[in-house]
Amino acid sequence: MKTIVSRIRERLSRQSFPHSAEDLRKSDLFAGWWYYSVELLPGLITKGQYPDSFPMLPRILLRNCDLRGTTCLDVGSMEGLLPVVMCRQGAKTVLATDAIDHCREKMAALRHYYGVKFEFHQVGLMYDLASKLRKSRRASFDVINLSGLLYHVFSPLMVLAGVRPLLKKNGLMIVSTNVVVDDSFAMQFNNAGRLQEEPNTFWYLSVGALDYLLRYLKLAPIDCLYIPHRDIKSPVRYVADVESGYLSVVCRAKDDPIPSREDNWMLKSAQHSWEYAGLIDWDFCNRQAVTRVPYSCTIEKNLLRDDIETVDLLRAASRRVIHEADGSSDAHILRLADIS
């Protein structure tokens, strides 16, 4: 019965979209506000919020993941650029999520024009995501993209804690966020809009803090890319009185926290902290299946830590730099011919 009801709802919710260039140009769909630039018909591209030169780092890194037959989650999907890319790279199932369904029609348009199928779940505020998705029985993923979100929430660590149990053992998570490039273990607050004028931007993690929190949550950094904010040509003001940029990190799920040699606190905290045990569903995490999803890029040896062989993000941020997109397929623009 549930299957029948689901099919009826799908038929009733199907939308019709313009088939001719003339009709599309005249439509509210094409003329409306878009986050990404998207080619809907040959040569007709919506006007997104980013310049064509601005590289989309998680998209570039995602090409190194073999997505064939995988289950993928994209957190904070907007119109669904990355879910489309995941589908085209061979993912078996893709779940797109966002706090509200403000891009429902545009997401449906991408499914239509790109001939892909992916689900969408409205999840509200991005906390406790594992519990929310478990209710829908979609709570186990080979690959998770968590990008462009941590600086938009009151508590970045709480969001990471809520997403972590959803990742399969040995799975891959791409975590991307604005950072301050220094070796402190701190977050800088966007007081008076000094870091960015956007009103939903709150925290910039230091690179050192991001590196530590990932390893604390049993995520081993294996690759990364970085763009300095000063290189971004945009009407949005990113540059402040600190060295800041956008860092995208590929992590491999591990069974235990990953302290450095001199760190005697991390394992003790993981074993005895009420917060660590109570806010992260490690029992559910430990019951996840093991995945073998490959990652094809091997990072330079001199960017790895000597003792634990994870990427030293502070060192790598100065070496793994992309200043601008080499082409549209590396940027925040989706074209009909793109397969990644």
Short mmCIF file of C-alpha atoms in Angstrom, two decimals:
data_model
loop_
_atom_site.label_atom_id
_atom_site.label_comp_id
_atom_site.label_asym_id
_atom_site.label_seq_id
_atom_site.Cartn_x
_atom_site.Cartn_y
_atom_site.Cartn_z
CA MET A 1 0.00 0.00 0.00
CA LYS A 2 2.81 2.44 0.89
CA THR A 3 4.40 1.83 -2.52
CA ILE A 4 1.12 2.55 -4.30
CA VAL A 5 0.57 5.75 -2.33
CA SER A 6 4.14 6.84 -3.04
CA ARG A 7 3.67 6.31 -6.78
CA ILE A 8 0.38 8.23 -6.77
CA ARG A 9 2.03 11.16 -4.96
CA GLU A 10 4.92 11.11 -7.42
CA ARG A 11 2.54 11.32 -10.39
CA LEU A 12 0.52 14.10 -8.82
CA SER A 13 3.64 16.09 -7.96
CA ARG A 14 5.20 15.89 -11.41
CA GLN A 15 5.76 19.29 -12.90
CA SER A 16 5.92 20.35 -16.50
CA PHE A 17 8.87 22.45 -17.60
CA PRO A 18 9.46 24.53 -20.73
CA HIS A 19 10.74 22.51 -23.68
CA SER A 20 11.64 25.37 -26.00
CA ALA A 21 14.32 28.00 -25.49
CA GLU A 22 11.76 30.75 -26.06
CA ASP A 23 9.38 29.47 -23.39
CA LEU A 24 12.21 28.90 -20.93
CA ARG A 25 13.53 32.46 -21.34
CA LYS A 26 10.08 33.83 -20.51
CA SER A 27 9.54 31.57 -17.49
CA ASP A 28 9.73 32.56 -13.84
CA LEU A 29 11.89 29.48 -13.32
CA PHE A 30 14.69 30.84 -15.51
CA ALA A 31 14.39 34.46 -14.35
CA GLY A 32 14.25 33.69 -10.64
CA TRP A 33 17.01 33.71 -8.01
CA TRP A 34 19.53 30.87 -8.37
CA TYR A 35 22.38 29.89 -6.08
CA TYR A 36 24.21 27.91 -8.78
CA SER A 37 24.50 28.71 -12.47
CA VAL A 38 22.73 25.87 -14.29
CA GLU A 39 22.31 25.14 -17.99
CA LEU A 40 18.68 24.06 -18.36
CA LEU A 41 18.54 23.93 -22.16
CA PRO A 42 21.50 24.16 -24.56
CA GLY A 43 23.01 27.62 -24.17
CA LEU A 44 20.48 28.82 -21.57
CA ILE A 45 22.24 29.18 -18.22
CA THR A 46 20.68 30.60 -15.06
CA LYS A 47 22.51 33.43 -13.30
CA GLY A 48 24.02 32.04 -10.09
CA GLN A 49 25.71 33.80 -7.19
CA TYR A 50 29.31 32.93 -8.00
CA PRO A 51 31.75 34.17 -10.66
CA ASP A 52 32.79 31.55 -13.20
CA SER A 53 36.38 31.73 -11.92
CA PHE A 54 35.44 30.61 -8.36
CA PRO A 55 36.40 26.92 -8.02
CA MET A 56 34.01 24.49 -6.32
CA LEU A 57 36.51 22.52 -4.25
CA PRO A 58 34.28 19.64 -3.05
CA ARG A 59 33.20 19.03 -6.64
CA ILE A 60 36.84 18.74 -7.73
CA LEU A 61 37.66 16.36 -4.88
CA LEU A 62 34.54 14.27 -5.49
CA ARG A 63 36.00 13.17 -8.85
CA ASN A 64 38.59 11.14 -6.97
CA CYS A 65 35.83 9.08 -5.29
CA ASP A 66 34.59 6.05 -7.22
CA LEU A 67 30.85 6.54 -6.73
CA ARG A 68 29.68 3.57 -8.80
CA GLY A 69 27.06 1.67 -6.82
CA THR A 70 27.37 3.88 -3.73
CA THR A 71 24.83 5.55 -1.46
CA CYS A 72 25.50 9.28 -1.17
CA LEU A 73 24.29 12.12 1.06
CA ASP A 74 24.58 15.81 0.24
CA VAL A 75 23.92 18.19 3.14
CA GLY A 76 22.63 21.67 2.25
CA SER A 77 21.94 20.96 -1.43
CA MET A 78 20.27 24.18 -2.65
CA GLU A 79 19.18 23.42 -6.26
CA GLY A 80 21.04 20.10 -6.31
CA LEU A 81 24.23 20.60 -8.34
CA LEU A 82 26.21 18.00 -6.39
CA PRO A 83 23.36 15.45 -6.25
CA VAL A 84 23.22 15.64 -10.07
CA VAL A 85 26.98 15.14 -10.25
CA MET A 86 26.78 12.20 -7.83
CA CYS A 87 24.10 10.55 -9.96
CA ARG A 88 26.09 11.07 -13.14
CA GLN A 89 29.18 9.57 -11.54
CA GLY A 90 27.28 6.34 -10.97
CA ALA A 91 25.88 6.54 -7.44
CA LYS A 92 23.17 3.98 -6.76
CA THR A 93 21.12 6.30 -4.56
CA VAL A 94 21.53 9.97 -3.66
CA LEU A 95 19.79 11.86 -0.88
CA ALA A 96 19.77 15.66 -1.04
CA THR A 97 18.90 17.61 2.11
CA ASP A 98 18.32 21.19 3.17
CA ALA A 99 16.82 23.01 6.12
CA ILE A 100 13.74 24.05 4.11
CA ASP A 101 12.37 23.15 0.69
CA HIS A 102 13.00 26.60 -0.81
CA CYS A 103 14.51 25.10 -3.97
CA ARG A 104 11.91 22.39 -4.57
CA GLU A 105 10.86 23.57 -8.07
CA LYS A 106 14.43 24.24 -9.20
CA MET A 107 15.57 20.86 -7.88
CA ALA A 108 12.74 19.22 -9.82
CA ALA A 109 13.88 21.13 -12.90
CA LEU A 110 17.38 19.72 -12.56
CA ARG A 111 16.00 16.19 -12.27
CA HIS A 112 13.97 16.81 -15.41
CA TYR A 113 16.56 18.48 -17.61
CA TYR A 114 19.45 16.26 -16.49
CA GLY A 115 17.52 12.99 -16.50
CA VAL A 116 18.58 11.94 -12.99
CA LYS A 117 16.76 10.64 -9.93
CA PHE A 118 17.57 11.62 -6.37
CA GLU A 119 15.50 12.09 -3.23
CA PHE A 120 15.12 15.25 -1.19
CA HIS A 121 14.44 15.51 2.54
CA GLN A 122 13.69 18.73 4.38
CA VAL A 123 15.51 18.36 7.71
CA GLY A 124 15.09 21.71 9.50
CA LEU A 125 18.07 23.00 11.47
CA MET A 126 21.10 20.88 10.72
CA TYR A 127 21.53 19.45 14.19
CA ASP A 128 20.97 15.79 15.16
CA LEU A 129 20.84 14.77 11.51
CA ALA A 130 21.45 11.09 12.26
CA SER A 131 18.29 10.86 14.36
CA LYS A 132 16.25 12.73 11.74
CA LEU A 133 17.35 10.50 8.88
CA ARG A 134 17.01 7.28 10.87
CA LYS A 135 13.29 7.99 11.10
CA SER A 136 13.14 7.93 7.30
CA ARG A 137 15.25 4.75 7.14
CA ARG A 138 17.90 6.57 5.10
CA ALA A 139 20.77 6.65 7.54
CA SER A 140 23.71 4.77 6.01
CA PHE A 141 25.99 6.28 3.39
CA ASP A 142 29.23 5.42 1.61
CA VAL A 143 29.96 9.07 0.79
CA ILE A 144 28.77 12.25 2.52
CA ASN A 145 29.32 15.80 1.36
CA LEU A 146 29.14 18.35 4.20
CA SER A 147 30.23 21.56 2.51
CA GLY A 148 29.47 25.25 2.91
CA LEU A 149 27.57 24.70 6.15
CA LEU A 150 29.71 24.78 9.29
CA TYR A 151 30.11 28.57 9.23
CA HIS A 152 26.33 29.00 8.93
CA VAL A 153 25.45 27.28 12.24
CA PHE A 154 25.70 28.26 15.90
CA SER A 155 27.62 25.07 16.75
CA PRO A 156 29.84 23.50 14.07
CA LEU A 157 30.90 20.65 16.38
CA MET A 158 27.28 19.72 17.09
CA VAL A 159 26.56 19.50 13.37
CA LEU A 160 29.60 17.29 12.79
CA ALA A 161 28.54 15.12 15.72
CA GLY A 162 25.06 14.71 14.23
CA VAL A 163 26.32 13.72 10.78
CA ARG A 164 29.17 11.40 11.83
CA PRO A 165 27.02 8.29 12.69
CA LEU A 166 25.53 8.31 9.17
CA LEU A 167 28.85 7.38 7.54
CA LYS A 168 29.62 3.73 6.89
CA LYS A 169 32.82 2.24 8.26
CA ASN A 170 35.71 3.16 5.96
CA GLY A 171 33.40 5.62 4.18
CA LEU A 172 34.36 9.03 2.82
CA MET A 173 33.19 12.43 4.04
CA ILE A 174 34.06 15.73 2.37
CA VAL A 175 34.00 18.58 4.90
CA SER A 176 34.39 22.09 3.49
CA THR A 177 34.23 25.39 5.34
CA ASN A 178 35.63 28.89 5.71
CA VAL A 179 38.73 28.88 7.89
CA VAL A 180 41.30 31.14 9.47
CA VAL A 181 44.77 29.92 8.53
CA ASP A 182 46.76 29.62 11.72
CA ASP A 183 47.87 26.93 14.17
CA SER A 184 45.54 27.91 16.99
CA PHE A 185 42.71 25.71 18.23
CA ALA A 186 40.02 28.35 18.03
CA MET A 187 36.97 29.67 16.25
CA GLN A 188 36.60 33.32 15.34
CA PHE A 189 33.14 34.84 15.60
CA ASN A 190 31.83 37.07 12.82
CA ASN A 191 31.22 40.01 15.13
CA ALA A 192 29.91 43.09 13.30
CA GLY A 193 30.26 41.17 10.04
CA ARG A 194 34.05 41.60 10.12
CA LEU A 195 34.67 38.22 8.42
CA GLN A 196 31.72 38.26 6.04
CA GLU A 197 28.68 40.51 5.71
CA GLU A 198 26.28 37.61 5.05
CA PRO A 199 23.87 37.56 8.05
CA ASN A 200 23.85 33.75 8.48
CA THR A 201 27.62 33.49 8.84
CA PHE A 202 28.82 32.99 12.44
CA TRP A 203 32.09 31.10 12.89
CA TYR A 204 35.38 30.61 11.06
CA LEU A 205 37.26 27.63 12.51
CA SER A 206 41.03 27.81 12.61
CA VAL A 207 42.68 25.17 10.41
CA GLY A 208 44.23 23.66 13.53
CA ALA A 209 40.85 23.32 15.22
CA LEU A 210 39.21 21.76 12.17
CA ASP A 211 42.04 19.24 11.85
CA TYR A 212 41.71 18.31 15.52
CA LEU A 213 37.91 18.02 15.54
CA LEU A 214 37.90 15.74 12.51
CA ARG A 215 40.41 13.37 14.09
CA TYR A 216 38.53 13.56 17.41
CA LEU A 217 35.41 12.32 15.59
CA LYS A 218 37.28 9.40 14.00
CA LEU A 219 37.69 11.06 10.61
CA ALA A 220 41.16 10.84 9.06
CA PRO A 221 42.00 13.68 6.62
CA ILE A 222 43.41 12.07 3.46
CA ASP A 223 43.27 14.96 0.98
CA CYS A 224 42.37 18.65 0.80
CA LEU A 225 42.20 21.73 -1.40
CA TYR A 226 42.29 25.38 -0.37
CA ILE A 227 41.46 28.74 -1.94
CA PRO A 228 42.47 31.99 -0.19
CA HIS A 229 39.59 34.44 0.16
CA ARG A 230 41.75 37.16 -1.36
CA ASP A 231 41.71 35.24 -4.67
CA ILE A 232 37.92 35.17 -4.92
CA LYS A 233 36.57 37.75 -7.35
CA SER A 234 33.09 38.39 -5.99
CA PRO A 235 30.86 41.24 -4.79
CA VAL A 236 30.75 39.42 -1.45
CA ARG A 237 33.40 40.78 0.92
CA TYR A 238 35.36 37.82 2.33
CA VAL A 239 38.69 39.37 3.28
CA ALA A 240 39.21 40.66 6.82
CA ASP A 241 42.23 41.39 9.01
CA VAL A 242 43.13 37.69 9.20
CA GLU A 243 44.40 35.18 6.63
CA SER A 244 41.25 33.30 5.70
CA GLY A 245 40.01 31.04 2.95
CA TYR A 246 37.86 28.06 2.02
CA LEU A 247 39.21 24.61 2.89
CA SER A 248 37.77 21.35 1.57
CA VAL A 249 38.91 18.12 3.28
CA VAL A 250 38.35 14.49 2.28
CA CYS A 251 38.17 12.23 5.34
CA ARG A 252 38.17 8.45 5.72
CA ALA A 253 36.05 7.00 8.55
CA LYS A 254 38.08 5.19 11.20
CA ASP A 255 37.12 3.03 14.18
CA ASP A 256 38.90 5.16 16.79
CA PRO A 257 39.94 8.77 17.42
CA ILE A 258 43.28 9.71 15.90
CA PRO A 259 45.47 11.57 18.42
CA SER A 260 48.94 12.77 17.57
CA ARG A 261 51.86 11.22 19.42
CA GLU A 262 52.05 13.88 22.12
CA ASP A 263 48.28 14.07 22.72
CA ASN A 264 47.25 12.19 25.87
CA TRP A 265 43.89 13.92 26.18
CA MET A 266 41.96 12.93 23.04
CA LEU A 267 41.46 9.24 23.85
CA LYS A 268 40.65 9.98 27.50
CA SER A 269 38.02 12.46 26.43
CA ALA A 270 36.52 10.01 23.93
CA GLN A 271 36.33 7.34 26.63
CA HIS A 272 35.01 9.43 29.52
CA SER A 273 33.25 12.52 28.18
CA TRP A 274 29.47 12.53 28.71
CA GLU A 275 29.09 14.86 25.75
CA TYR A 276 31.09 12.58 23.44
CA ALA A 277 29.05 9.55 24.44
CA GLY A 278 25.69 11.26 24.76
CA LEU A 279 25.59 13.54 21.74
CA ILE A 280 27.03 11.10 19.18
CA ASP A 281 25.27 7.77 18.57
CA TRP A 282 28.42 5.68 18.50
CA ASP A 283 26.42 2.45 18.94
CA PHE A 284 24.63 3.14 15.67
CA CYS A 285 27.92 4.21 14.09
CA ASN A 286 29.57 0.94 15.15
CA ARG A 287 26.74 -1.06 13.56
CA GLN A 288 27.28 0.53 10.16
CA ALA A 289 28.36 -1.76 7.33
CA VAL A 290 31.88 -1.58 5.95
CA THR A 291 32.30 0.09 2.57
CA ARG A 292 35.19 -0.22 0.14
CA VAL A 293 34.66 3.04 -1.75
CA PRO A 294 38.03 3.91 -3.31
CA TYR A 295 39.75 7.28 -3.36
CA SER A 296 42.20 7.65 -6.24
CA CYS A 297 44.35 10.66 -5.34
CA THR A 298 47.49 10.13 -3.26
CA ILE A 299 48.69 13.24 -1.45
CA GLU A 300 52.36 14.14 -1.18
CA LYS A 301 54.22 12.37 1.62
CA ASN A 302 55.64 15.60 3.00
CA LEU A 303 52.08 16.81 3.76
CA LEU A 304 51.36 13.86 6.06
CA ARG A 305 51.95 13.87 9.79
CA ASP A 306 54.91 11.72 10.79
CA ASP A 307 53.17 9.83 13.58
CA ILE A 308 49.60 9.19 12.35
CA GLU A 309 49.89 9.62 8.55
CA THR A 310 46.87 11.87 8.18
CA VAL A 311 47.14 15.07 6.21
CA ASP A 312 48.52 17.98 8.21
CA LEU A 313 45.89 20.48 7.14
CA LEU A 314 47.84 23.57 8.14
CA ARG A 315 50.85 22.48 6.13
CA ALA A 316 48.70 21.31 3.21
CA ALA A 317 46.69 24.56 3.04
CA SER A 318 49.76 26.38 1.70
CA ARG A 319 50.58 23.65 -0.83
CA ARG A 320 47.20 22.36 -2.05
CA VAL A 321 46.03 25.75 -3.31
CA ILE A 322 43.69 26.40 -6.22
CA HIS A 323 43.52 30.06 -7.19
CA GLU A 324 40.77 29.84 -9.82
CA ALA A 325 38.76 27.28 -11.75
CA ASP A 326 40.46 25.75 -14.79
CA GLY A 327 37.07 25.36 -16.49
CA SER A 328 33.35 25.46 -15.83
CA SER A 329 33.29 21.86 -14.63
CA ASP A 330 35.54 22.94 -11.71
CA ALA A 331 33.26 25.86 -10.81
CA HIS A 332 29.79 26.58 -9.41
CA ILE A 333 28.19 26.06 -12.80
CA LEU A 334 26.47 22.93 -14.09
CA ARG A 335 26.31 22.23 -17.81
CA LEU A 336 24.24 19.61 -19.61
CA ALA A 337 27.36 17.85 -20.87
CA ASP A 338 28.98 17.57 -17.43
CA ILE A 339 29.48 14.08 -16.02
CA SER A 340 31.35 15.23 -12.90
#
